[in-house]
Amino acid sequence: ISSLVVRSVEPATESTTGHSHFATPQSLLTLSRELYNSCPHKTFLIGIPAFSLDFSDTMTAQTSQWVEVAVEEVRRILQNEFQ
């Protein structure tokens, strides 16, 4: 990823029962629907670039900047949903 990525996510078309060690966002929505007979009306996956994959208790400056961009995008999405 070289920039902010936002995409809509829909539940998977097939059941997720039996898949315990790997889950996609789509399969998690399907599992929610199977377990609770409900899943979010709209779901978005937001990705930002990775700058360091080292273990740390802090983010890089670049990652922090992209988190701010992602938060603003979430605010924009929520504002559009509730107008």
mmCIF file of N, CA, C and O in Angstrom:
data_model
loop_
_atom_site.group_PDB
_atom_site.id
_atom_site.type_symbol
_atom_site.label_atom_id
_atom_site.label_comp_id
_atom_site.label_asym_id
_atom_site.label_seq_id
_atom_site.Cartn_x
_atom_site.Cartn_y
_atom_site.Cartn_z
ATOM 1 N N ILE A 1 0.862 -1.179 0.000
ATOM 2 C CA ILE A 1 0.000 0.000 0.000
ATOM 3 C C ILE A 1 0.899 1.230 0.000
ATOM 4 O O ILE A 1 1.782 1.360 0.831
ATOM 5 N N SER A 2 0.672 2.138 -0.925
ATOM 6 C CA SER A 2 1.459 3.374 -0.971
ATOM 7 C C SER A 2 0.619 4.596 -0.626
ATOM 8 O O SER A 2 1.128 5.704 -0.602
ATOM 9 N N SER A 3 -0.663 4.377 -0.382
ATOM 10 C CA SER A 3 -1.550 5.468 0.002
ATOM 11 C C SER A 3 -2.701 4.893 0.817
ATOM 12 O O SER A 3 -2.786 3.687 1.020
ATOM 13 N N LEU A 4 -3.588 5.752 1.263
ATOM 14 C CA LEU A 4 -4.756 5.306 2.008
ATOM 15 C C LEU A 4 -5.655 4.483 1.090
ATOM 16 O O LEU A 4 -5.915 4.863 -0.045
ATOM 17 N N VAL A 5 -6.098 3.337 1.584
ATOM 18 C CA VAL A 5 -6.993 2.467 0.821
ATOM 19 C C VAL A 5 -8.273 2.306 1.613
ATOM 20 O O VAL A 5 -8.241 1.958 2.794
ATOM 21 N N VAL A 6 -9.401 2.589 0.978
ATOM 22 C CA VAL A 6 -10.704 2.423 1.613
ATOM 23 C C VAL A 6 -11.550 1.583 0.675
ATOM 24 O O VAL A 6 -11.683 1.905 -0.502
ATOM 25 N N ARG A 7 -12.078 0.490 1.230
ATOM 26 C CA ARG A 7 -12.971 -0.313 0.393
ATOM 27 C C ARG A 7 -14.119 -0.846 1.231
ATOM 28 O O ARG A 7 -13.977 -1.124 2.417
ATOM 29 N N SER A 8 -15.240 -0.968 0.583
ATOM 30 C CA SER A 8 -16.429 -1.527 1.210
ATOM 31 C C SER A 8 -16.263 -3.039 1.302
ATOM 32 O O SER A 8 -15.684 -3.661 0.420
ATOM 33 N N VAL A 9 -16.764 -3.622 2.390
ATOM 34 C CA VAL A 9 -16.660 -5.064 2.598
ATOM 35 C C VAL A 9 -18.054 -5.631 2.797
ATOM 36 O O VAL A 9 -18.845 -5.107 3.578
ATOM 37 N N GLU A 10 -18.349 -6.691 2.081
ATOM 38 C CA GLU A 10 -19.632 -7.392 2.191
ATOM 39 C C GLU A 10 -19.392 -8.770 2.794
ATOM 40 O O GLU A 10 -18.299 -9.325 2.656
ATOM 41 N N PRO A 11 -20.394 -9.350 3.433
ATOM 42 C CA PRO A 11 -20.234 -10.718 3.949
ATOM 43 C C PRO A 11 -19.900 -11.687 2.817
ATOM 44 O O PRO A 11 -20.287 -11.479 1.667
ATOM 45 N N ALA A 12 -19.174 -12.740 3.152
ATOM 46 C CA ALA A 12 -18.848 -13.775 2.179
ATOM 47 C C ALA A 12 -20.122 -14.481 1.741
ATOM 48 O O ALA A 12 -21.110 -14.520 2.475
ATOM 49 N N THR A 13 -20.091 -15.038 0.554
ATOM 50 C CA THR A 13 -21.283 -15.722 0.037
ATOM 51 C C THR A 13 -21.425 -17.132 0.592
ATOM 52 O O THR A 13 -22.500 -17.704 0.560
ATOM 53 N N GLU A 14 -20.329 -17.698 1.123
ATOM 54 C CA GLU A 14 -20.377 -19.046 1.680
ATOM 55 C C GLU A 14 -20.207 -19.005 3.190
ATOM 56 O O GLU A 14 -19.630 -18.076 3.738
ATOM 57 N N SER A 15 -20.679 -20.033 3.849
ATOM 58 C CA SER A 15 -20.546 -20.172 5.294
ATOM 59 C C SER A 15 -19.078 -20.210 5.695
ATOM 60 O O SER A 15 -18.235 -20.723 4.970
ATOM 61 N N THR A 16 -18.770 -19.681 6.876
ATOM 62 C CA THR A 16 -17.399 -19.692 7.378
ATOM 63 C C THR A 16 -17.182 -20.767 8.433
ATOM 64 O O THR A 16 -16.103 -20.891 8.975
ATOM 65 N N THR A 17 -18.184 -21.549 8.740
ATOM 66 C CA THR A 17 -18.066 -22.578 9.754
ATOM 67 C C THR A 17 -16.917 -23.524 9.416
ATOM 68 O O THR A 17 -16.802 -23.995 8.297
ATOM 69 N N GLY A 18 -16.060 -23.773 10.400
ATOM 70 C CA GLY A 18 -14.951 -24.689 10.193
ATOM 71 C C GLY A 18 -13.631 -24.019 9.885
ATOM 72 O O GLY A 18 -12.597 -24.664 9.887
ATOM 73 N N HIS A 19 -13.618 -22.738 9.619
ATOM 74 C CA HIS A 19 -12.374 -22.006 9.367
ATOM 75 C C HIS A 19 -11.965 -21.290 10.652
ATOM 76 O O HIS A 19 -12.451 -20.210 10.945
ATOM 77 N N SER A 20 -11.065 -21.888 11.406
ATOM 78 C CA SER A 20 -10.749 -21.301 12.700
ATOM 79 C C SER A 20 -9.397 -20.605 12.769
ATOM 80 O O SER A 20 -9.163 -19.842 13.681
ATOM 81 N N HIS A 21 -8.500 -20.854 11.822
ATOM 82 C CA HIS A 21 -7.166 -20.275 11.911
ATOM 83 C C HIS A 21 -6.909 -19.177 10.883
ATOM 84 O O HIS A 21 -5.812 -18.630 10.839
ATOM 85 N N PHE A 22 -7.882 -18.873 10.098
ATOM 86 C CA PHE A 22 -7.735 -17.825 9.093
ATOM 87 C C PHE A 22 -9.087 -17.158 8.895
ATOM 88 O O PHE A 22 -10.095 -17.845 8.757
ATOM 89 N N ALA A 23 -9.093 -15.842 8.926
ATOM 90 C CA ALA A 23 -10.355 -15.130 8.739
ATOM 91 C C ALA A 23 -10.112 -13.883 7.901
ATOM 92 O O ALA A 23 -9.149 -13.158 8.109
ATOM 93 N N THR A 24 -10.990 -13.667 6.950
ATOM 94 C CA THR A 24 -10.985 -12.438 6.166
ATOM 95 C C THR A 24 -12.054 -11.513 6.746
ATOM 96 O O THR A 24 -12.940 -11.973 7.474
ATOM 97 N N PRO A 25 -12.016 -10.237 6.419
ATOM 98 C CA PRO A 25 -13.106 -9.360 6.866
ATOM 99 C C PRO A 25 -14.470 -9.871 6.399
ATOM 100 O O PRO A 25 -15.440 -9.835 7.152
ATOM 101 N N GLN A 26 -14.522 -10.402 5.181
ATOM 102 C CA GLN A 26 -15.775 -10.933 4.650
ATOM 103 C C GLN A 26 -16.262 -12.117 5.476
ATOM 104 O O GLN A 26 -17.446 -12.229 5.787
ATOM 105 N N SER A 27 -15.346 -13.021 5.835
ATOM 106 C CA SER A 27 -15.754 -14.197 6.605
ATOM 107 C C SER A 27 -16.166 -13.818 8.023
ATOM 108 O O SER A 27 -17.045 -14.455 8.606
ATOM 109 N N LEU A 28 -15.562 -12.776 8.601
ATOM 110 C CA LEU A 28 -15.981 -12.327 9.933
ATOM 111 C C LEU A 28 -17.392 -11.757 9.906
ATOM 112 O O LEU A 28 -18.180 -11.988 10.837
ATOM 113 N N LEU A 29 -17.737 -11.043 8.849
ATOM 114 C CA LEU A 29 -19.108 -10.541 8.720
ATOM 115 C C LEU A 29 -20.093 -11.692 8.566
ATOM 116 O O LEU A 29 -21.179 -11.680 9.149
ATOM 117 N N THR A 30 -19.706 -12.702 7.796
ATOM 118 C CA THR A 30 -20.565 -13.874 7.628
ATOM 119 C C THR A 30 -20.729 -14.606 8.951
ATOM 120 O O THR A 30 -21.839 -15.023 9.305
ATOM 121 N N LEU A 31 -19.656 -14.756 9.701
ATOM 122 C CA LEU A 31 -19.729 -15.409 11.002
ATOM 123 C C LEU A 31 -20.657 -14.636 11.946
ATOM 124 O O LEU A 31 -21.465 -15.234 12.660
ATOM 125 N N SER A 32 -20.575 -13.329 11.925
ATOM 126 C CA SER A 32 -21.478 -12.510 12.736
ATOM 127 C C SER A 32 -22.931 -12.765 12.353
ATOM 128 O O SER A 32 -23.804 -12.925 13.221
ATOM 129 N N ARG A 33 -23.185 -12.824 11.056
ATOM 130 C CA ARG A 33 -24.544 -13.089 10.580
ATOM 131 C C ARG A 33 -25.019 -14.475 11.007
ATOM 132 O O ARG A 33 -26.166 -14.661 11.410
ATOM 133 N N GLU A 34 -24.116 -15.463 10.946
ATOM 134 C CA GLU A 34 -24.482 -16.835 11.335
ATOM 135 C C GLU A 34 -24.725 -16.957 12.841
ATOM 136 O O GLU A 34 -25.647 -17.635 13.271
ATOM 137 N N LEU A 35 -23.881 -16.311 13.644
ATOM 138 C CA LEU A 35 -23.997 -16.433 15.103
ATOM 139 C C LEU A 35 -25.114 -15.581 15.696
ATOM 140 O O LEU A 35 -25.795 -16.004 16.627
ATOM 141 N N TYR A 36 -25.267 -14.371 15.184
ATOM 142 C CA TYR A 36 -26.180 -13.403 15.796
ATOM 143 C C TYR A 36 -27.341 -13.001 14.894
ATOM 144 O O TYR A 36 -28.131 -12.139 15.258
ATOM 145 N N ASN A 37 -27.383 -13.591 13.706
ATOM 146 C CA ASN A 37 -28.407 -13.237 12.730
ATOM 147 C C ASN A 37 -28.373 -11.744 12.415
ATOM 148 O O ASN A 37 -29.400 -11.114 12.180
ATOM 149 N N SER A 38 -27.175 -11.174 12.457
ATOM 150 C CA SER A 38 -27.011 -9.745 12.223
ATOM 151 C C SER A 38 -25.549 -9.459 11.882
ATOM 152 O O SER A 38 -24.642 -10.141 12.353
ATOM 153 N N CYS A 39 -25.342 -8.457 11.051
ATOM 154 C CA CYS A 39 -23.999 -7.930 10.809
ATOM 155 C C CYS A 39 -24.165 -6.458 10.441
ATOM 156 O O CYS A 39 -25.267 -6.014 10.113
ATOM 157 N N PRO A 40 -23.101 -5.680 10.517
ATOM 158 C CA PRO A 40 -23.230 -4.246 10.224
ATOM 159 C C PRO A 40 -23.830 -4.003 8.836
ATOM 160 O O PRO A 40 -23.560 -4.740 7.893
ATOM 161 N N HIS A 41 -24.636 -2.952 8.750
ATOM 162 C CA HIS A 41 -25.268 -2.582 7.485
ATOM 163 C C HIS A 41 -24.211 -2.218 6.439
ATOM 164 O O HIS A 41 -24.295 -2.617 5.283
ATOM 165 N N LYS A 42 -23.217 -1.440 6.857
ATOM 166 C CA LYS A 42 -22.111 -1.062 5.979
ATOM 167 C C LYS A 42 -20.813 -1.279 6.731
ATOM 168 O O LYS A 42 -20.699 -0.945 7.901
ATOM 169 N N THR A 43 -19.830 -1.830 6.033
ATOM 170 C CA THR A 43 -18.527 -2.084 6.634
ATOM 171 C C THR A 43 -17.447 -1.626 5.664
ATOM 172 O O THR A 43 -17.552 -1.853 4.461
ATOM 173 N N PHE A 44 -16.424 -0.988 6.208
ATOM 174 C CA PHE A 44 -15.315 -0.509 5.392
ATOM 175 C C PHE A 44 -14.007 -1.036 5.945
ATOM 176 O O PHE A 44 -13.832 -1.142 7.155
ATOM 177 N N LEU A 45 -13.088 -1.362 5.057
ATOM 178 C CA LEU A 45 -11.739 -1.747 5.419
ATOM 179 C C LEU A 45 -10.838 -0.586 5.026
ATOM 180 O O LEU A 45 -10.878 -0.127 3.880
ATOM 181 N N ILE A 46 -10.059 -0.100 5.991
ATOM 182 C CA ILE A 46 -9.178 1.037 5.739
ATOM 183 C C ILE A 46 -7.746 0.587 5.975
ATOM 184 O O ILE A 46 -7.427 0.042 7.032
ATOM 185 N N GLY A 47 -6.896 0.793 4.984
ATOM 186 C CA GLY A 47 -5.495 0.401 5.082
ATOM 187 C C GLY A 47 -4.580 1.590 4.899
ATOM 188 O O GLY A 47 -4.893 2.519 4.145
ATOM 189 N N ILE A 48 -3.468 1.561 5.609
ATOM 190 C CA ILE A 48 -2.448 2.602 5.469
ATOM 191 C C ILE A 48 -1.118 1.929 5.156
ATOM 192 O O ILE A 48 -0.937 0.748 5.434
ATOM 193 N N PRO A 49 -0.148 2.687 4.598
ATOM 194 C CA PRO A 49 1.154 2.091 4.290
ATOM 195 C C PRO A 49 1.879 1.645 5.561
ATOM 196 O O PRO A 49 1.702 2.234 6.623
ATOM 197 N N ALA A 50 2.693 0.608 5.428
ATOM 198 C CA ALA A 50 3.550 0.157 6.527
ATOM 199 C C ALA A 50 4.959 0.702 6.296
ATOM 200 O O ALA A 50 5.492 0.605 5.191
ATOM 201 N N PHE A 51 5.531 1.267 7.338
ATOM 202 C CA PHE A 51 6.875 1.836 7.209
ATOM 203 C C PHE A 51 7.916 1.043 7.991
ATOM 204 O O PHE A 51 9.088 1.063 7.654
ATOM 205 N N SER A 52 7.490 0.372 9.048
ATOM 206 C CA SER A 52 8.394 -0.465 9.828
ATOM 207 C C SER A 52 7.591 -1.621 10.398
ATOM 208 O O SER A 52 6.516 -1.415 10.966
ATOM 209 N N LEU A 53 8.115 -2.811 10.260
ATOM 210 C CA LEU A 53 7.460 -3.991 10.817
ATOM 211 C C LEU A 53 8.195 -4.494 12.060
ATOM 212 O O LEU A 53 7.945 -5.592 12.535
ATOM 213 N N ASP A 54 9.081 -3.657 12.592
ATOM 214 C CA ASP A 54 9.787 -3.992 13.824
ATOM 215 C C ASP A 54 8.831 -3.917 15.005
ATOM 216 O O ASP A 54 7.888 -3.122 15.003
ATOM 217 N N PHE A 55 9.077 -4.738 16.029
ATOM 218 C CA PHE A 55 8.283 -4.669 17.248
ATOM 219 C C PHE A 55 8.642 -3.391 17.993
ATOM 220 O O PHE A 55 9.818 -3.072 18.171
ATOM 221 N N SER A 56 7.605 -2.662 18.421
ATOM 222 C CA SER A 56 7.833 -1.408 19.135
ATOM 223 C C SER A 56 6.551 -1.018 19.852
ATOM 224 O O SER A 56 5.470 -1.469 19.488
ATOM 225 N N ASP A 57 6.684 -0.173 20.863
ATOM 226 C CA ASP A 57 5.485 0.326 21.534
ATOM 227 C C ASP A 57 5.093 1.709 21.016
ATOM 228 O O ASP A 57 4.192 2.340 21.548
ATOM 229 N N THR A 58 5.767 2.161 19.961
ATOM 230 C CA THR A 58 5.429 3.434 19.327
ATOM 231 C C THR A 58 5.353 3.250 17.815
ATOM 232 O O THR A 58 5.911 2.309 17.254
ATOM 233 N N MET A 59 4.661 4.161 17.177
ATOM 234 C CA MET A 59 4.567 4.160 15.713
ATOM 235 C C MET A 59 5.624 5.084 15.137
ATOM 236 O O MET A 59 6.059 6.037 15.797
ATOM 237 N N THR A 60 6.004 4.823 13.896
ATOM 238 C CA THR A 60 6.909 5.744 13.213
ATOM 239 C C THR A 60 6.167 7.048 12.949
ATOM 240 O O THR A 60 4.929 7.104 12.969
ATOM 241 N N ALA A 61 6.910 8.101 12.695
ATOM 242 C CA ALA A 61 6.299 9.397 12.391
ATOM 243 C C ALA A 61 5.414 9.303 11.148
ATOM 244 O O ALA A 61 4.308 9.858 11.116
ATOM 245 N N GLN A 62 5.878 8.550 10.138
ATOM 246 C CA GLN A 62 5.086 8.400 8.918
ATOM 247 C C GLN A 62 3.781 7.653 9.206
ATOM 248 O O GLN A 62 2.717 8.028 8.701
ATOM 249 N N THR A 63 3.860 6.610 10.013
ATOM 250 C CA THR A 63 2.652 5.855 10.354
ATOM 251 C C THR A 63 1.681 6.740 11.110
ATOM 252 O O THR A 63 0.476 6.735 10.835
ATOM 253 N N SER A 64 2.173 7.520 12.051
ATOM 254 C CA SER A 64 1.312 8.438 12.809
ATOM 255 C C SER A 64 0.589 9.413 11.884
ATOM 256 O O SER A 64 -0.594 9.703 12.078
ATOM 257 N N GLN A 65 1.294 9.902 10.869
ATOM 258 C CA GLN A 65 0.663 10.819 9.914
ATOM 259 C C GLN A 65 -0.441 10.111 9.134
ATOM 260 O O GLN A 65 -1.517 10.668 8.917
ATOM 261 N N TRP A 66 -0.189 8.866 8.718
ATOM 262 C CA TRP A 66 -1.210 8.120 7.979
ATOM 263 C C TRP A 66 -2.394 7.752 8.862
ATOM 264 O O TRP A 66 -3.533 7.685 8.393
ATOM 265 N N VAL A 67 -2.145 7.499 10.145
ATOM 266 C CA VAL A 67 -3.254 7.233 11.075
ATOM 267 C C VAL A 67 -4.156 8.455 11.139
ATOM 268 O O VAL A 67 -5.387 8.329 11.129
ATOM 269 N N GLU A 68 -3.581 9.639 11.188
ATOM 270 C CA GLU A 68 -4.384 10.868 11.198
ATOM 271 C C GLU A 68 -5.231 10.977 9.926
ATOM 272 O O GLU A 68 -6.413 11.354 9.990
ATOM 273 N N VAL A 69 -4.650 10.643 8.796
ATOM 274 C CA VAL A 69 -5.395 10.662 7.532
ATOM 275 C C VAL A 69 -6.540 9.645 7.591
ATOM 276 O O VAL A 69 -7.673 9.937 7.179
ATOM 277 N N ALA A 70 -6.259 8.458 8.119
ATOM 278 C CA ALA A 70 -7.291 7.413 8.220
ATOM 279 C C ALA A 70 -8.415 7.845 9.157
ATOM 280 O O ALA A 70 -9.594 7.621 8.857
ATOM 281 N N VAL A 71 -8.076 8.457 10.269
ATOM 282 C CA VAL A 71 -9.098 8.925 11.218
ATOM 283 C C VAL A 71 -9.989 9.970 10.558
ATOM 284 O O VAL A 71 -11.218 9.950 10.716
ATOM 285 N N GLU A 72 -9.404 10.859 9.799
ATOM 286 C CA GLU A 72 -10.207 11.866 9.087
ATOM 287 C C GLU A 72 -11.139 11.202 8.077
ATOM 288 O O GLU A 72 -12.282 11.624 7.898
ATOM 289 N N GLU A 73 -10.675 10.152 7.420
ATOM 290 C CA GLU A 73 -11.523 9.427 6.469
ATOM 291 C C GLU A 73 -12.674 8.746 7.196
ATOM 292 O O GLU A 73 -13.811 8.759 6.716
ATOM 293 N N VAL A 74 -12.408 8.159 8.352
ATOM 294 C CA VAL A 74 -13.473 7.547 9.147
ATOM 295 C C VAL A 74 -14.496 8.607 9.545
ATOM 296 O O VAL A 74 -15.707 8.385 9.445
ATOM 297 N N ARG A 75 -14.034 9.760 9.963
ATOM 298 C CA ARG A 75 -14.952 10.857 10.313
ATOM 299 C C ARG A 75 -15.810 11.256 9.116
ATOM 300 O O ARG A 75 -17.006 11.498 9.245
ATOM 301 N N ARG A 76 -15.187 11.338 7.938
ATOM 302 C CA ARG A 76 -15.919 11.707 6.729
ATOM 303 C C ARG A 76 -16.993 10.657 6.408
ATOM 304 O O ARG A 76 -18.130 10.987 6.095
ATOM 305 N N ILE A 77 -16.614 9.387 6.505
ATOM 306 C CA ILE A 77 -17.572 8.305 6.235
ATOM 307 C C ILE A 77 -18.728 8.387 7.216
ATOM 308 O O ILE A 77 -19.901 8.301 6.812
ATOM 309 N N LEU A 78 -18.449 8.538 8.491
ATOM 310 C CA LEU A 78 -19.507 8.608 9.502
ATOM 311 C C LEU A 78 -20.391 9.831 9.299
ATOM 312 O O LEU A 78 -21.613 9.752 9.445
ATOM 313 N N GLN A 79 -19.792 10.948 8.958
ATOM 314 C CA GLN A 79 -20.574 12.154 8.717
ATOM 315 C C GLN A 79 -21.523 11.950 7.549
ATOM 316 O O GLN A 79 -22.695 12.322 7.598
ATOM 317 N N ASN A 80 -21.059 11.313 6.487
ATOM 318 C CA ASN A 80 -21.901 11.048 5.330
ATOM 319 C C ASN A 80 -23.016 10.068 5.663
ATOM 320 O O ASN A 80 -24.116 10.149 5.116
ATOM 321 N N GLU A 81 -22.746 9.105 6.551
ATOM 322 C CA GLU A 81 -23.737 8.093 6.919
ATOM 323 C C GLU A 81 -24.850 8.666 7.788
ATOM 324 O O GLU A 81 -25.972 8.177 7.745
ATOM 325 N N PHE A 82 -24.546 9.674 8.569
ATOM 326 C CA PHE A 82 -25.530 10.175 9.535
ATOM 327 C C PHE A 82 -26.099 11.536 9.154
ATOM 328 O O PHE A 82 -26.638 12.236 9.999
ATOM 329 N N GLN A 83 -25.988 11.920 7.913
ATOM 330 C CA GLN A 83 -26.602 13.172 7.458
ATOM 331 C C GLN A 83 -27.955 12.902 6.855
ATOM 332 O O GLN A 83 -28.284 11.905 6.359
#
